[in-house]
PDB file of C-alpha atoms and ligand atoms in Angstrom:
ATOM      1  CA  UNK F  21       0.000   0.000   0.000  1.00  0.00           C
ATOM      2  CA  UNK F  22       1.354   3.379  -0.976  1.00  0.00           C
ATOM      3  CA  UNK F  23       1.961   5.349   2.325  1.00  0.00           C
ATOM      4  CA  UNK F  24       0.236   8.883   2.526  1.00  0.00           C
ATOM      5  CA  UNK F  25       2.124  11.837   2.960  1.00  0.00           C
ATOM      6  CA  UNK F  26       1.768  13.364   6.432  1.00  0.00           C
ATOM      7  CA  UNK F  27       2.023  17.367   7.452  1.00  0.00           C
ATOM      8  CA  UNK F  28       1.754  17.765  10.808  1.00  0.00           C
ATOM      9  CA  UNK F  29       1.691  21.445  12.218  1.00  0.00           C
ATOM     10  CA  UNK F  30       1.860  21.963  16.001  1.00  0.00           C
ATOM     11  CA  UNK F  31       2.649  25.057  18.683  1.00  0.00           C
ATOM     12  CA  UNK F  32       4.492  23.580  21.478  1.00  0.00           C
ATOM     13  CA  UNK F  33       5.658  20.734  23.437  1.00  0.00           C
ATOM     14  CA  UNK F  34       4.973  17.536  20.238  1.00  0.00           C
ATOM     15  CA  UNK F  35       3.901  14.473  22.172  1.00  0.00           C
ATOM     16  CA  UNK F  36       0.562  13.933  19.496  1.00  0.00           C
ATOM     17  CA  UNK F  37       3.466  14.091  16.991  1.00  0.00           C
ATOM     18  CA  UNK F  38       5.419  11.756  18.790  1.00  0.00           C
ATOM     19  CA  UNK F  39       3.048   9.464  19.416  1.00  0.00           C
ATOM     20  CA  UNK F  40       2.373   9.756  15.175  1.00  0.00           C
ATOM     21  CA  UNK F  41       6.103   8.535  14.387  1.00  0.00           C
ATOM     22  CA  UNK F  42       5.959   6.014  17.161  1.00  0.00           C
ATOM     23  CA  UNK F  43       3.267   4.607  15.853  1.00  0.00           C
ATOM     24  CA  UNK F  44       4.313   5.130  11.962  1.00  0.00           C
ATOM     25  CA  UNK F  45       7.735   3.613  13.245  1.00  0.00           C
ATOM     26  CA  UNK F  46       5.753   0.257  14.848  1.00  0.00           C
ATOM     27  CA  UNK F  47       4.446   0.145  11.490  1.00  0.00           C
ATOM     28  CA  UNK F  48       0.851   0.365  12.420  1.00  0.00           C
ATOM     29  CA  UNK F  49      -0.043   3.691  10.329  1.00  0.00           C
ATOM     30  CA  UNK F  50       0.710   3.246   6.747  1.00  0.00           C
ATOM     31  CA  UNK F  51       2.130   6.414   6.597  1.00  0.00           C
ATOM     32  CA  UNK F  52       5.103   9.044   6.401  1.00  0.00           C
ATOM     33  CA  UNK F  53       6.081  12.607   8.361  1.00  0.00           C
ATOM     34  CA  UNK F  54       7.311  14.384   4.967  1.00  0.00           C
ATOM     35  CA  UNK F  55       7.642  17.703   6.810  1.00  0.00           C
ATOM     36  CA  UNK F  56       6.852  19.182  10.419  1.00  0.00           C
ATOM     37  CA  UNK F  57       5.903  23.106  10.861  1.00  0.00           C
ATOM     38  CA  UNK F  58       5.546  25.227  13.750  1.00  0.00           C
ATOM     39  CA  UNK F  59       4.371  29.195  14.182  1.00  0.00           C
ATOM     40  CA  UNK F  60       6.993  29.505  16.537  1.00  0.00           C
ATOM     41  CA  UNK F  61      10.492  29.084  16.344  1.00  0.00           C
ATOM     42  CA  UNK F  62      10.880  27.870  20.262  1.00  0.00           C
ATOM     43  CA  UNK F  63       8.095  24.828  19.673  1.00  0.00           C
ATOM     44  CA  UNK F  64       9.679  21.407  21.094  1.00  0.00           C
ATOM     45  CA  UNK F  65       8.004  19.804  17.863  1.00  0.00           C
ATOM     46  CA  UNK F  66      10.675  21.355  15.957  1.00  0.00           C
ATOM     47  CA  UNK F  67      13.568  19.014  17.771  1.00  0.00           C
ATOM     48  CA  UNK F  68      11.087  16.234  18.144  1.00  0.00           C
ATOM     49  CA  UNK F  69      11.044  16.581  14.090  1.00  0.00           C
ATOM     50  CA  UNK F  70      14.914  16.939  13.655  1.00  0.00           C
ATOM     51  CA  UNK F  71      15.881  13.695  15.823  1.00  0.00           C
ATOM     52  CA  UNK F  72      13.603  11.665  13.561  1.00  0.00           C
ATOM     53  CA  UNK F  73      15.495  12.673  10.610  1.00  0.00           C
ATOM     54  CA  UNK F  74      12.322  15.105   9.437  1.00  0.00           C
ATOM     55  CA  UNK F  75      12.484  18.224   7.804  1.00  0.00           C
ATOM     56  CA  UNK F  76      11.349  21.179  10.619  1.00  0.00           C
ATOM     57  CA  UNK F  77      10.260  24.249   9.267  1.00  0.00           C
ATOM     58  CA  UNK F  78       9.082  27.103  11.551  1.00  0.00           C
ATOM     59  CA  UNK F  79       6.858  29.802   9.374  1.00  0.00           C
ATOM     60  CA  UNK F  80       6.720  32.401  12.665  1.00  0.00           C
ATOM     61  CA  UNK F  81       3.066  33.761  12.583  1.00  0.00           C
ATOM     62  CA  UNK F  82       5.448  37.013  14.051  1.00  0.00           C
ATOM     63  CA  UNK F  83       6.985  37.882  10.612  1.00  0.00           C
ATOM     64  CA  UNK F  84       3.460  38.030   8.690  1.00  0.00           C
ATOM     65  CA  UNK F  85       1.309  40.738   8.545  1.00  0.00           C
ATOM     66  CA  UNK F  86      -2.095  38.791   8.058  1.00  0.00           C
ATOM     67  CA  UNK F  87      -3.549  35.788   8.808  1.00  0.00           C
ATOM     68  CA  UNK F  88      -4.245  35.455   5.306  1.00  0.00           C
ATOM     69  CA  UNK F  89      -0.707  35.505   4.321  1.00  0.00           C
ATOM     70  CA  UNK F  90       0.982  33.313   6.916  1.00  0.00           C
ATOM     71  CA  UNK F  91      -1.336  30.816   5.746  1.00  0.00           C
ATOM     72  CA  UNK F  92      -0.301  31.230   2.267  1.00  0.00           C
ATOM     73  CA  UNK F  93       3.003  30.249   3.422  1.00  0.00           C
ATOM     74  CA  UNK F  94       2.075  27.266   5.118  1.00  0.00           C
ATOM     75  CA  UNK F  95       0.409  26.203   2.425  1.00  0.00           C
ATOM     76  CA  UNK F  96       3.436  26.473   0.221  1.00  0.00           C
ATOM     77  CA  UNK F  97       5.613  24.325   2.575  1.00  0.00           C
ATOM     78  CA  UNK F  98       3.114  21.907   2.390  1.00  0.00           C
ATOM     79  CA  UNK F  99       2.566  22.073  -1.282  1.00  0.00           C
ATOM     80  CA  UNK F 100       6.681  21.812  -1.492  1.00  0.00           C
ATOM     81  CA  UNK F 101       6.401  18.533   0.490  1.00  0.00           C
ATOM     82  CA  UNK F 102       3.792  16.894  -0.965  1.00  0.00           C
ATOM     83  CA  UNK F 103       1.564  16.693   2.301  1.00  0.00           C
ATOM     84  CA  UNK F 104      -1.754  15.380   1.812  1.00  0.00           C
ATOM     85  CA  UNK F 105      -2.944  15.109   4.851  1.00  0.00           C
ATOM     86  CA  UNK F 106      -2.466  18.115   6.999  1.00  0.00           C
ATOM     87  CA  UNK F 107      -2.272  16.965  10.924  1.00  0.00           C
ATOM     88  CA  UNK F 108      -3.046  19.384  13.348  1.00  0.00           C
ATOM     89  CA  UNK F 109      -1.025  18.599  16.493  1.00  0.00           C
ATOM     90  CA  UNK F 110      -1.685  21.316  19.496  1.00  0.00           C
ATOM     91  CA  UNK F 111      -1.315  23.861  16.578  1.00  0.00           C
ATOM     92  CA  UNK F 112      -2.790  26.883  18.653  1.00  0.00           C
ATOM     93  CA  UNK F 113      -4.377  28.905  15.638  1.00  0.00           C
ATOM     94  CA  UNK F 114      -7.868  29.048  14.144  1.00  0.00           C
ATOM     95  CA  UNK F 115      -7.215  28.661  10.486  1.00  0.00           C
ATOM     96  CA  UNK F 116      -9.509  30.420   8.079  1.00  0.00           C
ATOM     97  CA  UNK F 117     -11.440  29.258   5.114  1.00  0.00           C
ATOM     98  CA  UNK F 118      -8.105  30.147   3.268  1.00  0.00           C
ATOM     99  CA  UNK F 119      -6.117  27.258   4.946  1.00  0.00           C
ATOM    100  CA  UNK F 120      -9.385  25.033   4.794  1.00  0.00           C
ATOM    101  CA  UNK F 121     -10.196  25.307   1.751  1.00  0.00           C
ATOM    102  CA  UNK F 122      -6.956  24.539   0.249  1.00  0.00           C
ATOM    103  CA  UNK F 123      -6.668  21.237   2.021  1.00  0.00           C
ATOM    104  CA  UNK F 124     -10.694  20.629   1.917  1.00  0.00           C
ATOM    105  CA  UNK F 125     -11.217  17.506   3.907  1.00  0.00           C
ATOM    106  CA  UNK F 126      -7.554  16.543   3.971  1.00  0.00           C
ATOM    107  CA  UNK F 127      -6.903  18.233   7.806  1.00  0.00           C
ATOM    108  CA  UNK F 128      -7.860  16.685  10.846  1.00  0.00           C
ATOM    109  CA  UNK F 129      -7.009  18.101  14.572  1.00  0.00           C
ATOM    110  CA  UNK F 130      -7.157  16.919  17.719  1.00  0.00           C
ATOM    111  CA  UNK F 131      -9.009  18.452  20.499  1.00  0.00           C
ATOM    112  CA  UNK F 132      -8.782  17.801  24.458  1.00  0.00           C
ATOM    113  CA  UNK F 133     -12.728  17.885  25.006  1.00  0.00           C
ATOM    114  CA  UNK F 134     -15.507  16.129  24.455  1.00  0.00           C
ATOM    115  CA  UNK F 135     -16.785  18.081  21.446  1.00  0.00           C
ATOM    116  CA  UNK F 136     -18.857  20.140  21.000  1.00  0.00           C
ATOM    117  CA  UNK F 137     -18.691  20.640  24.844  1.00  0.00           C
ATOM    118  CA  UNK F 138     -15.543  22.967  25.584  1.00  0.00           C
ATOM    119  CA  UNK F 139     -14.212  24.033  22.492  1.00  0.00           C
ATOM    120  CA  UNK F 140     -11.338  26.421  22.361  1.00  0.00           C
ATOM    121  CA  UNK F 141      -7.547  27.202  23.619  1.00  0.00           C
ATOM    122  CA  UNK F 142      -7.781  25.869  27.190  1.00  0.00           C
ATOM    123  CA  UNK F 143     -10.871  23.224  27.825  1.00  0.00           C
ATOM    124  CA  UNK F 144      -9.524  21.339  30.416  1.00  0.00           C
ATOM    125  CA  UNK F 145      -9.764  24.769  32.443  1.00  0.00           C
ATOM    126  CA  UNK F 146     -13.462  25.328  31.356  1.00  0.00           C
ATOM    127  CA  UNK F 147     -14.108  21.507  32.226  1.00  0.00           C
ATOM    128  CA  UNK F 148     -12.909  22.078  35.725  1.00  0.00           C
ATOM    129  CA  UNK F 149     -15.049  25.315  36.177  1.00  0.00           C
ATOM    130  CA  UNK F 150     -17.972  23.897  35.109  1.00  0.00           C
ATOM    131  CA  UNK F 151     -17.854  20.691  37.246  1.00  0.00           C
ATOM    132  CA  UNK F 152     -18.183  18.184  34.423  1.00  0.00           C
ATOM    133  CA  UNK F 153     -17.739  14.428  35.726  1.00  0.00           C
ATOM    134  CA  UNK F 154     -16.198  13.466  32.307  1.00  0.00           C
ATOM    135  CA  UNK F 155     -13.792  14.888  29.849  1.00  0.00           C
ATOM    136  CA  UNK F 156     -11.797  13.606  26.946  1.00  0.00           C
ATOM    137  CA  UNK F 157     -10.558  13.836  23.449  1.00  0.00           C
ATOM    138  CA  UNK F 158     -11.738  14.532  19.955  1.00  0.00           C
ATOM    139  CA  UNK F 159     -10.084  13.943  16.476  1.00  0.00           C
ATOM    140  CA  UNK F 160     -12.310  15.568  13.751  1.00  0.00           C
ATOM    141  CA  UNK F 161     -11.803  16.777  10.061  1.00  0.00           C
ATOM    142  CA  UNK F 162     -11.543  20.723  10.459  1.00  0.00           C
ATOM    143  CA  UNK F 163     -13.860  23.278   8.659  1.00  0.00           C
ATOM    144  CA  UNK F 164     -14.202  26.954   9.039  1.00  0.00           C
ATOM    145  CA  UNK F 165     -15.638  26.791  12.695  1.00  0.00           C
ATOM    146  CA  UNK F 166     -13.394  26.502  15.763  1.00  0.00           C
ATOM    147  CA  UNK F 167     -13.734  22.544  16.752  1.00  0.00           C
ATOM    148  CA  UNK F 168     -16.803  22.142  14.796  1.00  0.00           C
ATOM    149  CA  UNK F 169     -15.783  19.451  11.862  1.00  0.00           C
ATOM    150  CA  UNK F 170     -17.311  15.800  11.602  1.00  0.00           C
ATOM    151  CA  UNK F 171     -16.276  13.858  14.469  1.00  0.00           C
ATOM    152  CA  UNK F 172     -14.046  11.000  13.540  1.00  0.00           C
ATOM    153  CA  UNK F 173     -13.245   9.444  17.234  1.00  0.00           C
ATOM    154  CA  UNK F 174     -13.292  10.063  20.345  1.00  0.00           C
ATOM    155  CA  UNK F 175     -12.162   9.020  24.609  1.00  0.00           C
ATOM    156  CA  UNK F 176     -13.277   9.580  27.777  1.00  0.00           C
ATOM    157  CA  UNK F 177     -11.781   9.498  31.166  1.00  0.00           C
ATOM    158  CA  UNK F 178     -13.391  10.588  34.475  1.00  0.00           C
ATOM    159  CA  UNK F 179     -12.715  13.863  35.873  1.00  0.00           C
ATOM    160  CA  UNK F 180     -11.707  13.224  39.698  1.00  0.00           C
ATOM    161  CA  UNK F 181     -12.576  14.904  42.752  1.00  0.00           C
ATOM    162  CA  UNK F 182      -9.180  16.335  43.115  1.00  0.00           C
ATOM    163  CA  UNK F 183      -7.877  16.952  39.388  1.00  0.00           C
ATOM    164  CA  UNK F 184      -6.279  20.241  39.127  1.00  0.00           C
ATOM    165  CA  UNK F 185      -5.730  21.276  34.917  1.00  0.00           C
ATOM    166  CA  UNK F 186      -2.421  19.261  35.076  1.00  0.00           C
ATOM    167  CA  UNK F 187      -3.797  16.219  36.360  1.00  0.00           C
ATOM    168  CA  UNK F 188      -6.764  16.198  34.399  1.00  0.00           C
ATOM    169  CA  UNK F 189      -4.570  17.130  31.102  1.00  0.00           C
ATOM    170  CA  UNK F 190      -2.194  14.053  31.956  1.00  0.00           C
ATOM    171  CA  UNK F 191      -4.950  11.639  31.687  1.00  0.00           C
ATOM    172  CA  UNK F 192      -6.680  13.238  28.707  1.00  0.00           C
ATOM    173  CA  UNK F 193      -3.152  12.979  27.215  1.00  0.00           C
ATOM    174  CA  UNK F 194      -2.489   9.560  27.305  1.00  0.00           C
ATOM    175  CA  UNK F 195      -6.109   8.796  25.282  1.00  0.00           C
ATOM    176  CA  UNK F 196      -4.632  11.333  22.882  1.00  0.00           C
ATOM    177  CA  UNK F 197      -2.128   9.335  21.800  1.00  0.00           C
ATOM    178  CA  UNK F 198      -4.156   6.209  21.098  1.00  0.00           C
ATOM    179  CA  UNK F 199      -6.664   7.847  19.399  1.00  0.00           C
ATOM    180  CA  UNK F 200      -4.772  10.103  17.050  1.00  0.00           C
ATOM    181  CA  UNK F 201      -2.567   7.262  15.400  1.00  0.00           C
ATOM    182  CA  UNK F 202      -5.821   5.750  15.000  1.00  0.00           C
ATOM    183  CA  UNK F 203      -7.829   8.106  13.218  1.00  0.00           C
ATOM    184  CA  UNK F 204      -4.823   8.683  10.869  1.00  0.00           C
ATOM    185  CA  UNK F 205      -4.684   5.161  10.383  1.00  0.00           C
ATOM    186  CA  UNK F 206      -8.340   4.413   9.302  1.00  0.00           C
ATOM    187  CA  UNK F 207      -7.489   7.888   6.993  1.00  0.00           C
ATOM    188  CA  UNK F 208      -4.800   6.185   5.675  1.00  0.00           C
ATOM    189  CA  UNK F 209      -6.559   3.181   4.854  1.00  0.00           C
ATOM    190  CA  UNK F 210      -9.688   4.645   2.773  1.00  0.00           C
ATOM    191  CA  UNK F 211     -11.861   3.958   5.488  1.00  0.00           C
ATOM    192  CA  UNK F 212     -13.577   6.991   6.501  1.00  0.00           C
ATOM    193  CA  UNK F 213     -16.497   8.758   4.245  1.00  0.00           C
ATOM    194  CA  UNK F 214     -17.757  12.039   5.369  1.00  0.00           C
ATOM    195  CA  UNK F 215     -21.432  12.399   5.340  1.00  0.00           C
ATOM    196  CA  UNK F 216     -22.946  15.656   6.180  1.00  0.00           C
ATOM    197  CA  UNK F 217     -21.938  16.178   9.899  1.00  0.00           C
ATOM    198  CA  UNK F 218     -20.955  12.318  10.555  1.00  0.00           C
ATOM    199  CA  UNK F 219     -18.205  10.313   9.426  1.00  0.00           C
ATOM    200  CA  UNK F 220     -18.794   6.859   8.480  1.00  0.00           C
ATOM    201  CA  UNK F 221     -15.797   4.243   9.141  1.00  0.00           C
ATOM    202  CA  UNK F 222     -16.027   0.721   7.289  1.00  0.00           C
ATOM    203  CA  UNK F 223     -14.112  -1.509   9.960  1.00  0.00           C
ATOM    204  CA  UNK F 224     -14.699  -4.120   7.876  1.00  0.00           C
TER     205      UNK F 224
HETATM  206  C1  GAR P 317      -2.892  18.550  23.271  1.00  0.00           C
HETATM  207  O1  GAR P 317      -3.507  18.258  24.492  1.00  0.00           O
HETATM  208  C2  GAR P 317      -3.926  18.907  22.228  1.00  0.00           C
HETATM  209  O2  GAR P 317      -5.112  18.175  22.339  1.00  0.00           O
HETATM  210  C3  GAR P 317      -4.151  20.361  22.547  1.00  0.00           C
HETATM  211  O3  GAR P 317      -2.875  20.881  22.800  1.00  0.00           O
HETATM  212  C4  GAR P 317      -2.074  19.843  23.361  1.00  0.00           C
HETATM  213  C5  GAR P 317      -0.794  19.750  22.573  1.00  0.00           C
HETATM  214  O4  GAR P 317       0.099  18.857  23.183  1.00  0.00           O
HETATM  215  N1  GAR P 317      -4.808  21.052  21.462  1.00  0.00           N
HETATM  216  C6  GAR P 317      -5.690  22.027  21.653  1.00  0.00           C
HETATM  217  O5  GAR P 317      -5.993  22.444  22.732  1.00  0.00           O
HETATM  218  C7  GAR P 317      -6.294  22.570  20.371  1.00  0.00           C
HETATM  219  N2  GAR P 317      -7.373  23.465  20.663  1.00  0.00           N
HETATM  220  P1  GAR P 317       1.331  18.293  22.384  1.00  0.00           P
HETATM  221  O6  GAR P 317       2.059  19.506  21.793  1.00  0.00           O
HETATM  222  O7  GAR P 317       2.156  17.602  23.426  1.00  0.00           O
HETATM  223  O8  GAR P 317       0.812  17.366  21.331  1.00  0.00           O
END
């Protein structure tokens, strides 16, 4: 099977993308990293990206002038590599119909809620204020909204009397990394159709 091309764009620390090339390297996702970007040049992703032989590009949100046009230029790296399948990976910016439409069903994300509840830059925070009893993790294809494409999978874990954000975001973590290998793997394998708001997966 011919592997698909994986871009994978994150902000910060890198452990979704590391779980990605673990699992590419177990050979369970029939799949390759061709390129990793970041919007800032201190992101961990970028040396997570370098030790595994990948190129790292940082395109600094700082040095463009629009939204608009730092997205051109992420599209361009991604164009250059031959990504086609964008992977949002605690990439921290609300990408408009620019970015989306250029990669139209071909980006997924991964979100530390149980969408739609808690959408947004910090919802293990806003779980915590509002008292919820569970919380989780979302992968879904992104559209214009902010966390509001077709839900491909999702994990729960209870929220405990004495979570603070860290404890709570350690547990939600560790689903994280099963489920985003996953949903890149049924990707990978032609098995998810998109049908209005739901996506279908043929497990067969
Ligand atoms: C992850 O928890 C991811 O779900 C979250 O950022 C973290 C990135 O961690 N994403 C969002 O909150 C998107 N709204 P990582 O850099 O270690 O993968």
């Amino acid at each position: 099977m011919n592997k698909l091309v994986l871009g994978v764009m994150a902000s910060g620390r890198g452990s979704n993308l590391q779980s990605i090339l673990d699992a590419i390297e177990k050979g369970t996702v029939p799949a390759r990293v061709s390129v990793v970007i970041t919007d800032k040049p201190e992101a961990k992703a970028l040396d997570r990206a370098r030790a595994a032989g990948i190129p790292a590009v940082c395109v600094n949100r700082k040095e463009y002038d629009s939204r608009e046009s730092f997205e051109h230029a992420l599209i361009e790296v991604l164009r250059a590599h031959g990504v086609e399948l964008v992977v949002l990976a605690g990439f921290m910016r609300i990408l408009t119909s620019v970015f989306v439409q250029a990669f139209k069903h071909r980006i997924l994300n991964i979100h530390p809620s149980i969408l739609p509840s808690f959408t947004g830059a910090d919802a293990h925070s806003l779980v915590l204020e509002y008292g919820a009893k569970v919380s989780g993790c979302t992968v879904h294809f992104v559209d214009e909204g902010m966390d509001t494409g077709p839900i491909i999978l999702q994990a729960t874990v209870p929220v405990m009397e004495d979570d603070d954000h860290d404890s709570l975001a350690a547990r939600v973590l560790v689903e994280e990394h099963k489920i985003y290998p996953e949903a890149i793997r049924l990707y990978a394998e032609g098995r998810l159709t998109i049908e209005g708001r739901k996506v279908r997966i043929d497990r067969n």
